[in-house]
Coordinates of C-alpha atoms and ligand atoms in Angstrom, one line a residue:
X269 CA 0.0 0.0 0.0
X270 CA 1.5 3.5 -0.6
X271 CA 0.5 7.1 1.2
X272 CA -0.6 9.7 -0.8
X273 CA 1.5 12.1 1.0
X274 CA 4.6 9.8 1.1
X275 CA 7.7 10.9 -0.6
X276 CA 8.7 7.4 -2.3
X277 CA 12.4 6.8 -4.2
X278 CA 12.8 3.6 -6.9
X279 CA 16.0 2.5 -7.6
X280 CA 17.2 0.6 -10.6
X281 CA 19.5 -1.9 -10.4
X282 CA 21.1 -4.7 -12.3
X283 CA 22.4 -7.0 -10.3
X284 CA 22.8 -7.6 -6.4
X285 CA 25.7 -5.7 -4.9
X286 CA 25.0 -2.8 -7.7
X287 CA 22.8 -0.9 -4.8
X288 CA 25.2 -1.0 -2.5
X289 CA 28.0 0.5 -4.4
X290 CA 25.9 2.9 -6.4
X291 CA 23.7 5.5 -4.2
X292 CA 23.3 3.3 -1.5
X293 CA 24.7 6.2 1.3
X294 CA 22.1 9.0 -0.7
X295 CA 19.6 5.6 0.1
X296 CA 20.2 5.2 3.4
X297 CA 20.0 8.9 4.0
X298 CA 16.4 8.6 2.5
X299 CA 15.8 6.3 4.6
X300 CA 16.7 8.0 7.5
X301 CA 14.7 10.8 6.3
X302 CA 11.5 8.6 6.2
X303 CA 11.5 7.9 2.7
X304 CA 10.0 4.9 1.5
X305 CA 12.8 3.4 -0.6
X306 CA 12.9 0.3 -3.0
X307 CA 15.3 -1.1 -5.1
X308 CA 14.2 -2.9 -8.2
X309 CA 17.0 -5.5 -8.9
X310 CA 16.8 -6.8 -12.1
X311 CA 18.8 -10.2 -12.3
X312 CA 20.3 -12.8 -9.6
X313 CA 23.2 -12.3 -10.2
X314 CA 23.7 -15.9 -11.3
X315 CA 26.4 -15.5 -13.5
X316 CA 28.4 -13.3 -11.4
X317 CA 32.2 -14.5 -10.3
X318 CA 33.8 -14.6 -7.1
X319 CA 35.6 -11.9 -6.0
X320 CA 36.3 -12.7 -2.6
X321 CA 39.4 -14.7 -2.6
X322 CA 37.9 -15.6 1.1
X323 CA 34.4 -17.1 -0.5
X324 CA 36.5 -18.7 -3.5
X325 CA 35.0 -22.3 -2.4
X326 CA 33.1 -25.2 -4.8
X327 CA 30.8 -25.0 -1.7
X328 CA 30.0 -21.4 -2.4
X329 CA 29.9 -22.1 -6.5
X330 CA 27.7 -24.2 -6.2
X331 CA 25.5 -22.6 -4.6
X332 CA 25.4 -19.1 -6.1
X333 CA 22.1 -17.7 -7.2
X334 CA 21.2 -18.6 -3.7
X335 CA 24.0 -17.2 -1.9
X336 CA 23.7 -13.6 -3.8
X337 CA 19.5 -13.7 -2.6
X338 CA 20.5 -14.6 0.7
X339 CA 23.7 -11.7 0.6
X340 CA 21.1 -9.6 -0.8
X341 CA 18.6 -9.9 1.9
X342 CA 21.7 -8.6 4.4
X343 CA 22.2 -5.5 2.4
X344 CA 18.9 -4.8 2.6
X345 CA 18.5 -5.1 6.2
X346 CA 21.6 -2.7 6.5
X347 CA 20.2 -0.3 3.9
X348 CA 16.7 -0.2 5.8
X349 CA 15.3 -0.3 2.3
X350 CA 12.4 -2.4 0.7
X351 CA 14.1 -4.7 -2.4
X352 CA 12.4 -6.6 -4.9
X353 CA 14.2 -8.8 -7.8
X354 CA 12.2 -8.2 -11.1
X355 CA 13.1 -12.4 -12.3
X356 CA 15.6 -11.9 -15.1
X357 CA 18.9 -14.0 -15.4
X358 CA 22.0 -12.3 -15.0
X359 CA 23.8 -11.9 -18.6
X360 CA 27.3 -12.3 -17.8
X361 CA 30.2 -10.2 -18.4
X362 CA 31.2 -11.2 -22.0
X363 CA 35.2 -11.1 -22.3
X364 CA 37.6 -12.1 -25.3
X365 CA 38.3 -11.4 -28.4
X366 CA 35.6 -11.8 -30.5
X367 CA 33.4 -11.2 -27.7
X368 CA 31.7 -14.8 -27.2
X369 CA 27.6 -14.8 -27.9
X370 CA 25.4 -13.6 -24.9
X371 CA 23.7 -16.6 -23.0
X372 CA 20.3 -17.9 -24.3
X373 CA 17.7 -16.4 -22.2
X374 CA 19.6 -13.8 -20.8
X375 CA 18.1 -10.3 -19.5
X376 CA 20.2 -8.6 -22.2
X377 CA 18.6 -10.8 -25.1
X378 CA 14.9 -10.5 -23.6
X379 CA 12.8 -8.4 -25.9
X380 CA 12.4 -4.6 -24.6
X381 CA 8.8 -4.5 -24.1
X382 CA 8.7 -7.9 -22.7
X383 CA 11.9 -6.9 -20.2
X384 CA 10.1 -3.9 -19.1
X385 CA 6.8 -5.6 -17.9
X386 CA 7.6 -6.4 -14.6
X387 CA 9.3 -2.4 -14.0
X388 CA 6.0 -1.0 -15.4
X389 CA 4.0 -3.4 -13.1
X390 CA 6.1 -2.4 -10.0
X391 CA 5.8 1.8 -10.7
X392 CA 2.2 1.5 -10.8
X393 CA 2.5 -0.3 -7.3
X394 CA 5.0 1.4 -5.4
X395 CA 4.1 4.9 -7.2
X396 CA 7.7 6.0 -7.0
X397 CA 7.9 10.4 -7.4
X398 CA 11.6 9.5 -8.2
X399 CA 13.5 7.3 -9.6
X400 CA 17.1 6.4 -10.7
X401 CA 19.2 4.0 -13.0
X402 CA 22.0 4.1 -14.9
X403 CA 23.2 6.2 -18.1
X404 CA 22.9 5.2 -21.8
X405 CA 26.4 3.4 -21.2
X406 CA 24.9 1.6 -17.8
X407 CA 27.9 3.5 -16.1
X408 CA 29.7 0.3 -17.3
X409 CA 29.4 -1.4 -20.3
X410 CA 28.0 -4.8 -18.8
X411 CA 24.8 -5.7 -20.9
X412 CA 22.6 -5.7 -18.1
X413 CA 23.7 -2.6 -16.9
X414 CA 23.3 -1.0 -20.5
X415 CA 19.4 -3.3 -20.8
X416 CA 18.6 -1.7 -17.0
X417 CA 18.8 1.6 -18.4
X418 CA 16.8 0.7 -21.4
X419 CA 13.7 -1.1 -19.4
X420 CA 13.7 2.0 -17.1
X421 CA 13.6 4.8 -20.1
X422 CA 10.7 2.3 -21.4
X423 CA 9.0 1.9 -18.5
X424 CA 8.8 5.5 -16.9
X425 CA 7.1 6.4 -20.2
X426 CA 4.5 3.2 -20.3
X427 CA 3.7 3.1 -16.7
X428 CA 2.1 6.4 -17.1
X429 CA 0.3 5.7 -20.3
X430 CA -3.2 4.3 -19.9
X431 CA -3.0 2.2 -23.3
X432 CA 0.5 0.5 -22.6
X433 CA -0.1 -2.8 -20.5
X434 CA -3.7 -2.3 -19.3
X435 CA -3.4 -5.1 -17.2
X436 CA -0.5 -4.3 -15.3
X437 CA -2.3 -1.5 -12.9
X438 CA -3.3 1.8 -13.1
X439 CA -1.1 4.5 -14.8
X440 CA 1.5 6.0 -12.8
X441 CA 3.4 9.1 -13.3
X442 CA 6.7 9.4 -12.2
X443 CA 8.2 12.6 -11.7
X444 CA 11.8 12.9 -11.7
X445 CA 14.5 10.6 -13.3
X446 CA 18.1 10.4 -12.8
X447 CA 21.4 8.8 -13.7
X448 CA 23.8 7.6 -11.3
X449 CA 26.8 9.5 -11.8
X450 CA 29.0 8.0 -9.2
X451 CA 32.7 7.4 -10.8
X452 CA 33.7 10.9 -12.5
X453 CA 36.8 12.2 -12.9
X454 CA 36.5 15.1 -10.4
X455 CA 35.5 12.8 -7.6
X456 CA 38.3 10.2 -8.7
X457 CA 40.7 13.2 -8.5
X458 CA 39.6 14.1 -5.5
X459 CA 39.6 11.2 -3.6
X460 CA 43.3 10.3 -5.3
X461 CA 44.5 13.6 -3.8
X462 CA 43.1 13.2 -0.3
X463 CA 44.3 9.7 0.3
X464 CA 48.5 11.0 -1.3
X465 CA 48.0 14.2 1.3
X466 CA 47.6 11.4 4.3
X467 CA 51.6 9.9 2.8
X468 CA 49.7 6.3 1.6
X469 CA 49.6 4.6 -1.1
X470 CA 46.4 5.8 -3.8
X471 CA 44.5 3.1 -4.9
X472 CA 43.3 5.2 -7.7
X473 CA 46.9 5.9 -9.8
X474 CA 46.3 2.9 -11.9
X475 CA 42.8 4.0 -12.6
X476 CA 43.6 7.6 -13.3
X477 CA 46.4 7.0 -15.7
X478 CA 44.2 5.1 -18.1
X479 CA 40.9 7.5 -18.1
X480 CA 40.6 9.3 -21.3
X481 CA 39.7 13.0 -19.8
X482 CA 37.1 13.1 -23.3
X483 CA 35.3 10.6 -21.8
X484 CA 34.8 12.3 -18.5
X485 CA 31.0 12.7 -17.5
X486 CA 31.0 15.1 -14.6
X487 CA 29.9 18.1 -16.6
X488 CA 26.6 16.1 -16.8
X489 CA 25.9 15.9 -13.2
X490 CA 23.0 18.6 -11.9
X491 CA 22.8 17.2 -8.3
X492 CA 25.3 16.4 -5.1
X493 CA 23.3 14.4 -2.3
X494 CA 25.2 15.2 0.7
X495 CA 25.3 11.8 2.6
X496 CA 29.0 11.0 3.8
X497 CA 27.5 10.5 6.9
X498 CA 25.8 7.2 5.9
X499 CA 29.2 6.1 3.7
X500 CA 29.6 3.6 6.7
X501 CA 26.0 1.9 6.2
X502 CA 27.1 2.1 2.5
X503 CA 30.1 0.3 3.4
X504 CA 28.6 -2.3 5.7
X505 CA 26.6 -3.4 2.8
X506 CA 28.8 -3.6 0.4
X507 CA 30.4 -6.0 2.3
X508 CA 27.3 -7.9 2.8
X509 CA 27.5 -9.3 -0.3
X510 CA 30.7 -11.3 0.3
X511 CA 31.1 -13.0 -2.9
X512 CA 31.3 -9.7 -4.6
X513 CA 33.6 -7.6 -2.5
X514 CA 36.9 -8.4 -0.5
X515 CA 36.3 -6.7 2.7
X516 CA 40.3 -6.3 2.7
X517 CA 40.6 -5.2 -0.8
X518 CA 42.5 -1.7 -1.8
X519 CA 39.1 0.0 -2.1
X520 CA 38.6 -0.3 1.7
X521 CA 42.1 1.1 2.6
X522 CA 40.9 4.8 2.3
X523 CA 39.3 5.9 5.7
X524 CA 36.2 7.3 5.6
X525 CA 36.9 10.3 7.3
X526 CA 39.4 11.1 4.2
X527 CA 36.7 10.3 1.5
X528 CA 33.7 12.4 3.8
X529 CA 36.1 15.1 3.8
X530 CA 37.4 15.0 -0.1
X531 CA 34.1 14.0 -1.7
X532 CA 31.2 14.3 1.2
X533 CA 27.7 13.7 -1.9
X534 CA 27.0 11.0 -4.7
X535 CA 25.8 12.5 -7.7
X536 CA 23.5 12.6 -10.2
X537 CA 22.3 13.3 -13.6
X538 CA 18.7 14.9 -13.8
X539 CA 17.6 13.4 -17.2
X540 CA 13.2 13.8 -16.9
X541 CA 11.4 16.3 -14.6
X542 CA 7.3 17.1 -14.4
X543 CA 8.5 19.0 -11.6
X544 CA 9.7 22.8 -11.2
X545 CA 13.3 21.7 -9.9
X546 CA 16.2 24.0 -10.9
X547 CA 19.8 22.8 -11.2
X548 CA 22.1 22.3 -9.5
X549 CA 20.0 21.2 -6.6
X550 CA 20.9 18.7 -3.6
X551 CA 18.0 16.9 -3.4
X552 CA 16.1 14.4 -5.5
X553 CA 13.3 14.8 -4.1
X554 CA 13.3 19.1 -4.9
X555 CA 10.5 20.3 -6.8
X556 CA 8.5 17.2 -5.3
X557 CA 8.4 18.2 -1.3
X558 CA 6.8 21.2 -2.1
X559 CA 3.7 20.1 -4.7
X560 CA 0.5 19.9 -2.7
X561 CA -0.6 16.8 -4.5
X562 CA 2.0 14.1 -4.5
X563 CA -0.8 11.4 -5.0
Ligands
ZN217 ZN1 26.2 -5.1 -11.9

């Protein structure tokens, strides 16, 4: 059941662990707030690797697509969020040279209007004023991250047309969309400079050599959520979903109190607004608090 009155945020997501390290501080913030908050996660995660030398086990193998629900079910917890998976199977992260075929049956290969179905059917229930996904490059070129943005672009227009899947609820607006726009160059800089100034070791010089500056996206971003002081929830989940991240990997090594005070928001691209928000802003939700009618 949803409030009229209730300021409700929908977040897009391919895979589990992708809420966790994209947003998931400006979520738990939300949350905080009162926010109703629900994450939309598109595939299990099936054909994910592990990336946890610690969880590198037949035991855990074999057991995978349950393993990532259950890791799932602790982020959630953690995040204080709602979290629905939308039934797709995870695509895989093609590599080589020619790039092998994607997998029959995969979420990349479903149809578009047949992939968005369940996304329509879940805006019409949860009646989401905002919601965000990824850019037209899925932030990373994985093909689910790239077919997430696609089903959300598709369903933010259907769900609010009456003659587009009558039998999936009643229409439902929603008001503001936006891009993750975590990994930019300014924030990579940023970070890279503050972790040097403390005499350690950066585990961003690799990274930062190889970026092509053209392909830089920060000039995109309209809105900085200020939420370092959930980065630790963030964190807590992340690790949550053990398969996926080394708690003692290089990421981990720069203290929070250095990243709060280098880069203290995660950012985002305003791509679709109903709603009279002007940018830059610091909220998602701006231009929504203040119409009378929310319902
Ligand atoms: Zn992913």
């Amino acid at each position: 059941m949803t409030e009229p009155d209730q300021l409700r945020l929908l977040a897009v997501h391919a895979h589990p662990d992708d809420e966790s390290s994209k947003g998931a501080a400006t979520m738990a913030k939300y949350v905080a707030e009162g926010v109703r908050v629900l994450v939309a996660t598109c595939t299990g995660g099936e054909r994910g690797s592990v990336l946890n030398p610690a969880m590198d086990r037949p035991e855990v193998w074999e057991r995978m697509a349950e393993i990532r629900t259950e890791e799932m079910a602790r982020a959630r917890e953690i995040l204080g969020i709602e979290q629905e998976f939308l039934g797709f199977v995870d695509s895989g992260l093609p590599e080589g040279d020619p790039l092998p075929p994607l997998p029959e049956g995969c979420f990349a290969l479903v149809p578009l209007e047949e992939a968005a179905a369940p996304l329509v059917e879940l805006i019409r229930r949860f009646k989401p004023q905002v919601m965000t996904t990824y850019d037209e490059r899925g932030g990373y070129p994985h093909p689910d991250h790239i077919k997430t943005h696609e089903i959300s672009m598709y369903a933010f227009e259907a769900a609010a047309d009456p003659d587009r899947y009558p039998d999936l609820g009643e229409p439902w607006q929603v008001s503001k969309v936006y891009y993750q726009m975590g990994f930019t160059l300014p924030r990579t800089k940023a970070l890279h400079e503050a972790v040097l100034a403390t005499g350690t070791e950066s585990p961003y010089t690799e990274w930062l050599e190889k970026w092509d500056p053209a392909k830089d996206i920060s000039h995109r971003v309209t809105t900085h959520v200020q939420c370092a002081e959930y980065f630790p929830v963030r964190d807590a989940a992340l690790i949550a979903h053990a398969t996926q991240i080394d708690p003692t990997g290089r990421w981990f090594s720069v203290p929070l109190d250095v990243q709060s005070q280098a880069w203290p928001t995660e950012d985002y691209e305003l791509v679709r607004s109903l709603v009279d928000a002007p940018t830059p802003e610091d909220d998602l939700f701006a231009g929504v608090r203040s119409s009378a009618d929310v319902s």
